[in-house]
PDB file of N, CA and C in Angstrom:
ATOM      1  N   MET F 802      32.168 -42.895 -61.428  1.00 67.00           N
ATOM      2  CA  MET F 802      33.409 -42.388 -60.893  1.00 67.00           C
ATOM      3  C   MET F 802      34.025 -43.485 -60.030  1.00 67.00           C
ATOM      4  N   ASN F 803      35.268 -43.813 -60.295  1.00 74.00           N
ATOM      5  CA  ASN F 803      35.929 -44.834 -59.504  1.00 74.00           C
ATOM      6  C   ASN F 803      36.743 -44.190 -58.381  1.00 74.00           C
ATOM      7  N   LEU F 804      37.362 -45.010 -57.560  1.00 75.00           N
ATOM      8  CA  LEU F 804      38.066 -44.533 -56.383  1.00 75.00           C
ATOM      9  C   LEU F 804      39.291 -43.698 -56.738  1.00 75.00           C
ATOM     10  N   ALA F 805      39.979 -44.043 -57.814  1.00 79.00           N
ATOM     11  CA  ALA F 805      41.162 -43.271 -58.223  1.00 79.00           C
ATOM     12  C   ALA F 805      40.773 -41.855 -58.647  1.00 79.00           C
ATOM     13  N   ASP F 806      39.622 -41.706 -59.316  1.00 76.00           N
ATOM     14  CA  ASP F 806      39.151 -40.378 -59.690  1.00 76.00           C
ATOM     15  C   ASP F 806      38.783 -39.554 -58.460  1.00 76.00           C
ATOM     16  N   ARG F 807      38.235 -40.212 -57.449  1.00 75.00           N
ATOM     17  CA  ARG F 807      37.864 -39.503 -56.231  1.00 75.00           C
ATOM     18  C   ARG F 807      39.087 -38.961 -55.503  1.00 75.00           C
ATOM     19  N   PHE F 808      40.192 -39.697 -55.517  1.00 74.00           N
ATOM     20  CA  PHE F 808      41.376 -39.245 -54.793  1.00 74.00           C
ATOM     21  C   PHE F 808      42.005 -38.008 -55.419  1.00 74.00           C
ATOM     22  N   VAL F 809      41.862 -37.819 -56.714  1.00 79.00           N
ATOM     23  CA  VAL F 809      42.478 -36.662 -57.367  1.00 79.00           C
ATOM     24  C   VAL F 809      41.489 -35.538 -57.632  1.00 79.00           C
ATOM     25  N   ALA F 810      40.215 -35.751 -57.330  1.00 79.00           N
ATOM     26  CA  ALA F 810      39.196 -34.726 -57.559  1.00 79.00           C
ATOM     27  C   ALA F 810      39.316 -33.625 -56.498  1.00 79.00           C
ATOM     28  N   PRO F 811      38.858 -32.421 -56.813  1.00 83.00           N
ATOM     29  CA  PRO F 811      38.897 -31.337 -55.820  1.00 83.00           C
ATOM     30  C   PRO F 811      37.936 -31.620 -54.662  1.00 83.00           C
ATOM     31  N   ARG F 812      38.351 -31.188 -53.452  1.00 85.00           N
ATOM     32  CA  ARG F 812      37.551 -31.403 -52.252  1.00 85.00           C
ATOM     33  C   ARG F 812      37.032 -30.079 -51.715  1.00 85.00           C
ATOM     34  N   PRO F 813      35.897 -30.115 -51.009  1.00 87.00           N
ATOM     35  CA  PRO F 813      35.416 -28.904 -50.343  1.00 87.00           C
ATOM     36  C   PRO F 813      36.384 -28.465 -49.237  1.00 87.00           C
ATOM     37  N   LEU F 814      36.332 -27.200 -48.897  1.00 89.00           N
ATOM     38  CA  LEU F 814      37.251 -26.635 -47.913  1.00 89.00           C
ATOM     39  C   LEU F 814      37.096 -27.299 -46.548  1.00 89.00           C
ATOM     40  N   PHE F 815      35.863 -27.626 -46.147  1.00 91.00           N
ATOM     41  CA  PHE F 815      35.638 -28.263 -44.851  1.00 91.00           C
ATOM     42  C   PHE F 815      36.386 -29.581 -44.745  1.00 91.00           C
ATOM     43  N   PHE F 816      36.341 -30.391 -45.787  1.00 91.00           N
ATOM     44  CA  PHE F 816      36.999 -31.696 -45.740  1.00 91.00           C
ATOM     45  C   PHE F 816      38.510 -31.585 -45.869  1.00 91.00           C
ATOM     46  N   LYS F 817      38.997 -30.518 -46.483  1.00 91.00           N
ATOM     47  CA  LYS F 817      40.440 -30.283 -46.496  1.00 91.00           C
ATOM     48  C   LYS F 817      40.937 -30.003 -45.077  1.00 91.00           C
ATOM     49  N   LYS F 818      40.189 -29.163 -44.354  1.00 94.00           N
ATOM     50  CA  LYS F 818      40.569 -28.857 -42.980  1.00 94.00           C
ATOM     51  C   LYS F 818      40.419 -30.079 -42.081  1.00 94.00           C
ATOM     52  N   LEU F 819      39.351 -30.831 -42.285  1.00 94.00           N
ATOM     53  CA  LEU F 819      39.123 -32.028 -41.487  1.00 94.00           C
ATOM     54  C   LEU F 819      40.237 -33.045 -41.694  1.00 94.00           C
ATOM     55  N   ARG F 820      40.705 -33.176 -42.913  1.00 93.00           N
ATOM     56  CA  ARG F 820      41.811 -34.096 -43.214  1.00 93.00           C
ATOM     57  C   ARG F 820      43.092 -33.637 -42.528  1.00 93.00           C
ATOM     58  N   LYS F 821      43.342 -32.332 -42.559  1.00 95.00           N
ATOM     59  CA  LYS F 821      44.547 -31.792 -41.928  1.00 95.00           C
ATOM     60  C   LYS F 821      44.535 -32.041 -40.422  1.00 95.00           C
ATOM     61  N   TYR F 822      43.405 -31.789 -39.770  1.00 96.00           N
ATOM     62  CA  TYR F 822      43.317 -32.013 -38.328  1.00 96.00           C
ATOM     63  C   TYR F 822      43.327 -33.501 -37.989  1.00 96.00           C
ATOM     64  N   GLY F 823      42.787 -34.327 -38.848  1.00 95.00           N
ATOM     65  CA  GLY F 823      42.852 -35.768 -38.637  1.00 95.00           C
ATOM     66  C   GLY F 823      44.277 -36.279 -38.694  1.00 95.00           C
ATOM     67  N   LEU F 824      45.055 -35.750 -39.630  1.00 96.00           N
ATOM     68  CA  LEU F 824      46.472 -36.131 -39.704  1.00 96.00           C
ATOM     69  C   LEU F 824      47.241 -35.662 -38.475  1.00 96.00           C
ATOM     70  N   LEU F 825      46.892 -34.486 -37.969  1.00 97.00           N
ATOM     71  CA  LEU F 825      47.538 -33.959 -36.773  1.00 97.00           C
ATOM     72  C   LEU F 825      47.232 -34.840 -35.560  1.00 97.00           C
ATOM     73  N   VAL F 826      45.976 -35.197 -35.379  1.00 96.00           N
ATOM     74  CA  VAL F 826      45.590 -36.056 -34.252  1.00 96.00           C
ATOM     75  C   VAL F 826      46.251 -37.431 -34.382  1.00 96.00           C
ATOM     76  N   GLY F 827      46.326 -37.944 -35.610  1.00 96.00           N
ATOM     77  CA  GLY F 827      46.994 -39.225 -35.826  1.00 96.00           C
ATOM     78  C   GLY F 827      48.470 -39.177 -35.489  1.00 96.00           C
ATOM     79  N   ALA F 828      49.124 -38.078 -35.790  1.00 96.00           N
ATOM     80  CA  ALA F 828      50.546 -37.937 -35.469  1.00 96.00           C
ATOM     81  C   ALA F 828      50.769 -37.867 -33.965  1.00 96.00           C
ATOM     82  N   VAL F 829      49.901 -37.148 -33.268  1.00 95.00           N
ATOM     83  CA  VAL F 829      50.014 -37.069 -31.813  1.00 95.00           C
ATOM     84  C   VAL F 829      49.764 -38.440 -31.195  1.00 95.00           C
ATOM     85  N   ALA F 830      48.751 -39.149 -31.693  1.00 94.00           N
ATOM     86  CA  ALA F 830      48.455 -40.486 -31.167  1.00 94.00           C
ATOM     87  C   ALA F 830      49.621 -41.443 -31.429  1.00 94.00           C
ATOM     88  N   ALA F 831      50.236 -41.349 -32.582  1.00 94.00           N
ATOM     89  CA  ALA F 831      51.386 -42.206 -32.880  1.00 94.00           C
ATOM     90  C   ALA F 831      52.563 -41.883 -31.965  1.00 94.00           C
ATOM     91  N   ALA F 832      52.755 -40.609 -31.662  1.00 92.00           N
ATOM     92  CA  ALA F 832      53.836 -40.231 -30.754  1.00 92.00           C
ATOM     93  C   ALA F 832      53.585 -40.768 -29.352  1.00 92.00           C
ATOM     94  N   VAL F 833      52.334 -40.721 -28.908  1.00 91.00           N
ATOM     95  CA  VAL F 833      52.005 -41.252 -27.587  1.00 91.00           C
ATOM     96  C   VAL F 833      52.171 -42.775 -27.571  1.00 91.00           C
ATOM     97  N   LEU F 834      51.761 -43.429 -28.636  1.00 91.00           N
ATOM     98  CA  LEU F 834      51.868 -44.887 -28.685  1.00 91.00           C
ATOM     99  C   LEU F 834      53.319 -45.371 -28.720  1.00 91.00           C
ATOM    100  N   THR F 835      54.208 -44.612 -29.316  1.00 90.00           N
ATOM    101  CA  THR F 835      55.609 -45.038 -29.377  1.00 90.00           C
ATOM    102  C   THR F 835      56.346 -44.765 -28.079  1.00 90.00           C
ATOM    103  N   GLY F 836      55.891 -43.809 -27.294  1.00 82.00           N
ATOM    104  CA  GLY F 836      56.538 -43.513 -26.022  1.00 82.00           C
ATOM    105  C   GLY F 836      55.729 -44.023 -24.853  1.00 82.00           C
ATOM    106  N   CYS F 837      55.220 -45.241 -24.954  1.00 70.00           N
ATOM    107  CA  CYS F 837      54.247 -45.734 -23.985  1.00 70.00           C
ATOM    108  C   CYS F 837      54.855 -46.292 -22.709  1.00 70.00           C
ATOM    109  N   SER F 838      56.154 -46.328 -22.552  1.00 76.00           N
ATOM    110  CA  SER F 838      56.734 -46.951 -21.370  1.00 76.00           C
ATOM    111  C   SER F 838      56.552 -46.114 -20.104  1.00 76.00           C
ATOM    112  N   VAL F 839      56.387 -44.819 -20.228  1.00 85.00           N
ATOM    113  CA  VAL F 839      56.269 -43.961 -19.047  1.00 85.00           C
ATOM    114  C   VAL F 839      54.854 -43.425 -18.846  1.00 85.00           C
ATOM    115  N   LEU F 840      53.932 -43.771 -19.710  1.00 85.00           N
ATOM    116  CA  LEU F 840      52.576 -43.251 -19.624  1.00 85.00           C
ATOM    117  C   LEU F 840      51.636 -44.275 -19.021  1.00 85.00           C
ATOM    118  N   PRO F 841      50.577 -43.816 -18.351  1.00 88.00           N
ATOM    119  CA  PRO F 841      49.589 -44.758 -17.813  1.00 88.00           C
ATOM    120  C   PRO F 841      48.871 -45.516 -18.932  1.00 88.00           C
ATOM    121  N   ALA F 842      48.310 -46.647 -18.571  1.00 87.00           N
ATOM    122  CA  ALA F 842      47.682 -47.522 -19.565  1.00 87.00           C
ATOM    123  C   ALA F 842      46.459 -46.878 -20.211  1.00 87.00           C
ATOM    124  N   PHE F 843      45.694 -46.083 -19.451  1.00 91.00           N
ATOM    125  CA  PHE F 843      44.506 -45.479 -20.049  1.00 91.00           C
ATOM    126  C   PHE F 843      44.865 -44.433 -21.092  1.00 91.00           C
ATOM    127  N   VAL F 844      46.001 -43.769 -20.942  1.00 90.00           N
ATOM    128  CA  VAL F 844      46.435 -42.791 -21.945  1.00 90.00           C
ATOM    129  C   VAL F 844      46.818 -43.512 -23.236  1.00 90.00           C
ATOM    130  N   VAL F 845      47.472 -44.632 -23.109  1.00 90.00           N
ATOM    131  CA  VAL F 845      47.857 -45.418 -24.283  1.00 90.00           C
ATOM    132  C   VAL F 845      46.618 -45.970 -24.975  1.00 90.00           C
ATOM    133  N   ALA F 846      45.614 -46.394 -24.190  1.00 92.00           N
ATOM    134  CA  ALA F 846      44.370 -46.906 -24.779  1.00 92.00           C
ATOM    135  C   ALA F 846      43.635 -45.802 -25.529  1.00 92.00           C
ATOM    136  N   ILE F 847      43.574 -44.615 -24.951  1.00 94.00           N
ATOM    137  CA  ILE F 847      42.911 -43.485 -25.621  1.00 94.00           C
ATOM    138  C   ILE F 847      43.664 -43.116 -26.890  1.00 94.00           C
ATOM    139  N   ALA F 848      44.985 -43.161 -26.856  1.00 93.00           N
ATOM    140  CA  ALA F 848      45.779 -42.861 -28.050  1.00 93.00           C
ATOM    141  C   ALA F 848      45.510 -43.875 -29.156  1.00 93.00           C
ATOM    142  N   GLY F 849      45.305 -45.120 -28.791  1.00 94.00           N
ATOM    143  CA  GLY F 849      44.966 -46.132 -29.792  1.00 94.00           C
ATOM    144  C   GLY F 849      43.628 -45.857 -30.444  1.00 94.00           C
ATOM    145  N   TYR F 850      42.644 -45.452 -29.626  1.00 97.00           N
ATOM    146  CA  TYR F 850      41.329 -45.100 -30.180  1.00 97.00           C
ATOM    147  C   TYR F 850      41.415 -43.858 -31.063  1.00 97.00           C
ATOM    148  N   LEU F 851      42.206 -42.886 -30.648  1.00 96.00           N
ATOM    149  CA  LEU F 851      42.366 -41.676 -31.457  1.00 96.00           C
ATOM    150  C   LEU F 851      43.073 -41.972 -32.776  1.00 96.00           C
ATOM    151  N   ALA F 852      44.025 -42.876 -32.771  1.00 96.00           N
ATOM    152  CA  ALA F 852      44.708 -43.244 -34.011  1.00 96.00           C
ATOM    153  C   ALA F 852      43.737 -43.906 -34.982  1.00 96.00           C
ATOM    154  N   THR F 853      42.876 -44.761 -34.468  1.00 96.00           N
ATOM    155  CA  THR F 853      41.879 -45.409 -35.321  1.00 96.00           C
ATOM    156  C   THR F 853      40.880 -44.399 -35.861  1.00 96.00           C
ATOM    157  N   ALA F 854      40.390 -43.534 -34.982  1.00 96.00           N
ATOM    158  CA  ALA F 854      39.419 -42.530 -35.414  1.00 96.00           C
ATOM    159  C   ALA F 854      40.020 -41.565 -36.429  1.00 96.00           C
ATOM    160  N   SER F 855      41.269 -41.177 -36.240  1.00 97.00           N
ATOM    161  CA  SER F 855      41.885 -40.254 -37.191  1.00 97.00           C
ATOM    162  C   SER F 855      42.106 -40.919 -38.548  1.00 97.00           C
ATOM    163  N   ALA F 856      42.403 -42.208 -38.551  1.00 95.00           N
ATOM    164  CA  ALA F 856      42.552 -42.916 -39.827  1.00 95.00           C
ATOM    165  C   ALA F 856      41.228 -42.947 -40.584  1.00 95.00           C
ATOM    166  N   VAL F 857      40.141 -43.148 -39.867  1.00 96.00           N
ATOM    167  CA  VAL F 857      38.819 -43.154 -40.507  1.00 96.00           C
ATOM    168  C   VAL F 857      38.469 -41.769 -41.029  1.00 96.00           C
ATOM    169  N   VAL F 858      38.715 -40.740 -40.232  1.00 95.00           N
ATOM    170  CA  VAL F 858      38.402 -39.364 -40.645  1.00 95.00           C
ATOM    171  C   VAL F 858      39.204 -38.971 -41.876  1.00 95.00           C
ATOM    172  N   VAL F 859      40.473 -39.297 -41.897  1.00 93.00           N
ATOM    173  CA  VAL F 859      41.322 -38.947 -43.042  1.00 93.00           C
ATOM    174  C   VAL F 859      40.866 -39.673 -44.304  1.00 93.00           C
ATOM    175  N   THR F 860      40.520 -40.943 -44.166  1.00 91.00           N
ATOM    176  CA  THR F 860      40.077 -41.712 -45.329  1.00 91.00           C
ATOM    177  C   THR F 860      38.767 -41.191 -45.886  1.00 91.00           C
ATOM    178  N   VAL F 861      37.824 -40.914 -45.006  1.00 90.00           N
ATOM    179  CA  VAL F 861      36.520 -40.412 -45.465  1.00 90.00           C
ATOM    180  C   VAL F 861      36.662 -39.029 -46.072  1.00 90.00           C
ATOM    181  N   SER F 862      37.439 -38.153 -45.443  1.00 89.00           N
ATOM    182  CA  SER F 862      37.574 -36.804 -45.986  1.00 89.00           C
ATOM    183  C   SER F 862      38.356 -36.793 -47.293  1.00 89.00           C
ATOM    184  N   GLN F 863      39.233 -37.769 -47.492  1.00 85.00           N
ATOM    185  CA  GLN F 863      39.957 -37.856 -48.755  1.00 85.00           C
ATOM    186  C   GLN F 863      39.031 -38.286 -49.895  1.00 85.00           C
ATOM    187  N   CYS F 864      38.004 -39.051 -49.596  1.00 83.00           N
ATOM    188  CA  CYS F 864      37.093 -39.565 -50.627  1.00 83.00           C
ATOM    189  C   CYS F 864      35.974 -38.594 -50.971  1.00 83.00           C
ATOM    190  N   MET F 865      35.803 -37.516 -50.208  1.00 85.00           N
ATOM    191  CA  MET F 865      34.747 -36.548 -50.513  1.00 85.00           C
ATOM    192  C   MET F 865      35.123 -35.730 -51.743  1.00 85.00           C
ATOM    193  N   VAL F 866      34.117 -35.436 -52.559  1.00 82.00           N
ATOM    194  CA  VAL F 866      34.344 -34.725 -53.810  1.00 82.00           C
ATOM    195  C   VAL F 866      33.468 -33.486 -53.847  1.00 82.00           C
ATOM    196  N   ASP F 867      34.055 -32.386 -54.290  1.00 80.00           N
ATOM    197  CA  ASP F 867      33.276 -31.177 -54.541  1.00 80.00           C
ATOM    198  C   ASP F 867      32.548 -31.379 -55.854  1.00 80.00           C
ATOM    199  N   GLY F 868      31.275 -31.682 -55.783  1.00 72.00           N
ATOM    200  CA  GLY F 868      30.498 -32.055 -56.965  1.00 72.00           C
ATOM    201  C   GLY F 868      30.417 -30.962 -58.012  1.00 72.00           C
ATOM    202  N   ASP F 869      30.280 -29.704 -57.556  1.00 66.00           N
ATOM    203  CA  ASP F 869      30.155 -28.613 -58.519  1.00 66.00           C
ATOM    204  C   ASP F 869      31.435 -28.438 -59.329  1.00 66.00           C
ATOM    205  N   ALA F 870      32.578 -28.520 -58.678  1.00 61.00           N
ATOM    206  CA  ALA F 870      33.850 -28.343 -59.401  1.00 61.00           C
ATOM    207  C   ALA F 870      34.191 -29.569 -60.225  1.00 61.00           C
ATOM    208  N   PHE F 871      33.859 -30.757 -59.744  1.00 62.00           N
ATOM    209  CA  PHE F 871      34.238 -31.969 -60.444  1.00 62.00           C
ATOM    210  C   PHE F 871      33.362 -32.233 -61.664  1.00 62.00           C
ATOM    211  N   PHE F 872      32.072 -32.020 -61.507  1.00 64.00           N
ATOM    212  CA  PHE F 872      31.143 -32.326 -62.596  1.00 64.00           C
ATOM    213  C   PHE F 872      30.845 -31.133 -63.497  1.00 64.00           C
ATOM    214  N   GLY F 873      31.419 -29.976 -63.196  1.00 62.00           N
ATOM    215  CA  GLY F 873      31.242 -28.817 -64.052  1.00 62.00           C
ATOM    216  C   GLY F 873      29.911 -28.100 -63.888  1.00 62.00           C
ATOM    217  N   VAL F 874      29.251 -28.282 -62.749  1.00 59.00           N
ATOM    218  CA  VAL F 874      27.975 -27.615 -62.490  1.00 59.00           C
ATOM    219  C   VAL F 874      28.266 -26.228 -61.985  1.00 59.00           C
ATOM    220  N   ARG F 875      27.500 -25.260 -62.471  1.00 54.00           N
ATOM    221  CA  ARG F 875      27.698 -23.871 -62.025  1.00 54.00           C
ATOM    222  C   ARG F 875      26.487 -23.370 -61.317  1.00 54.00           C
TER     223      ARG F 875
END
């Protein structure tokens, strides 16, 4: 199975939810990073770490495959 097949394969429900929350955290972190002129430096630093972590979570959860549905196992 190559990477393109993994992106279109069905995912388990847990990883669908994890991807959704990762995108939400990434959006909040991006909003904090763009409005950084009035925020303290530690808040901007934490937002940078959250943006990185959310990118990793979204990528990993996108690559997870529901093996039973994809491979036809019952």
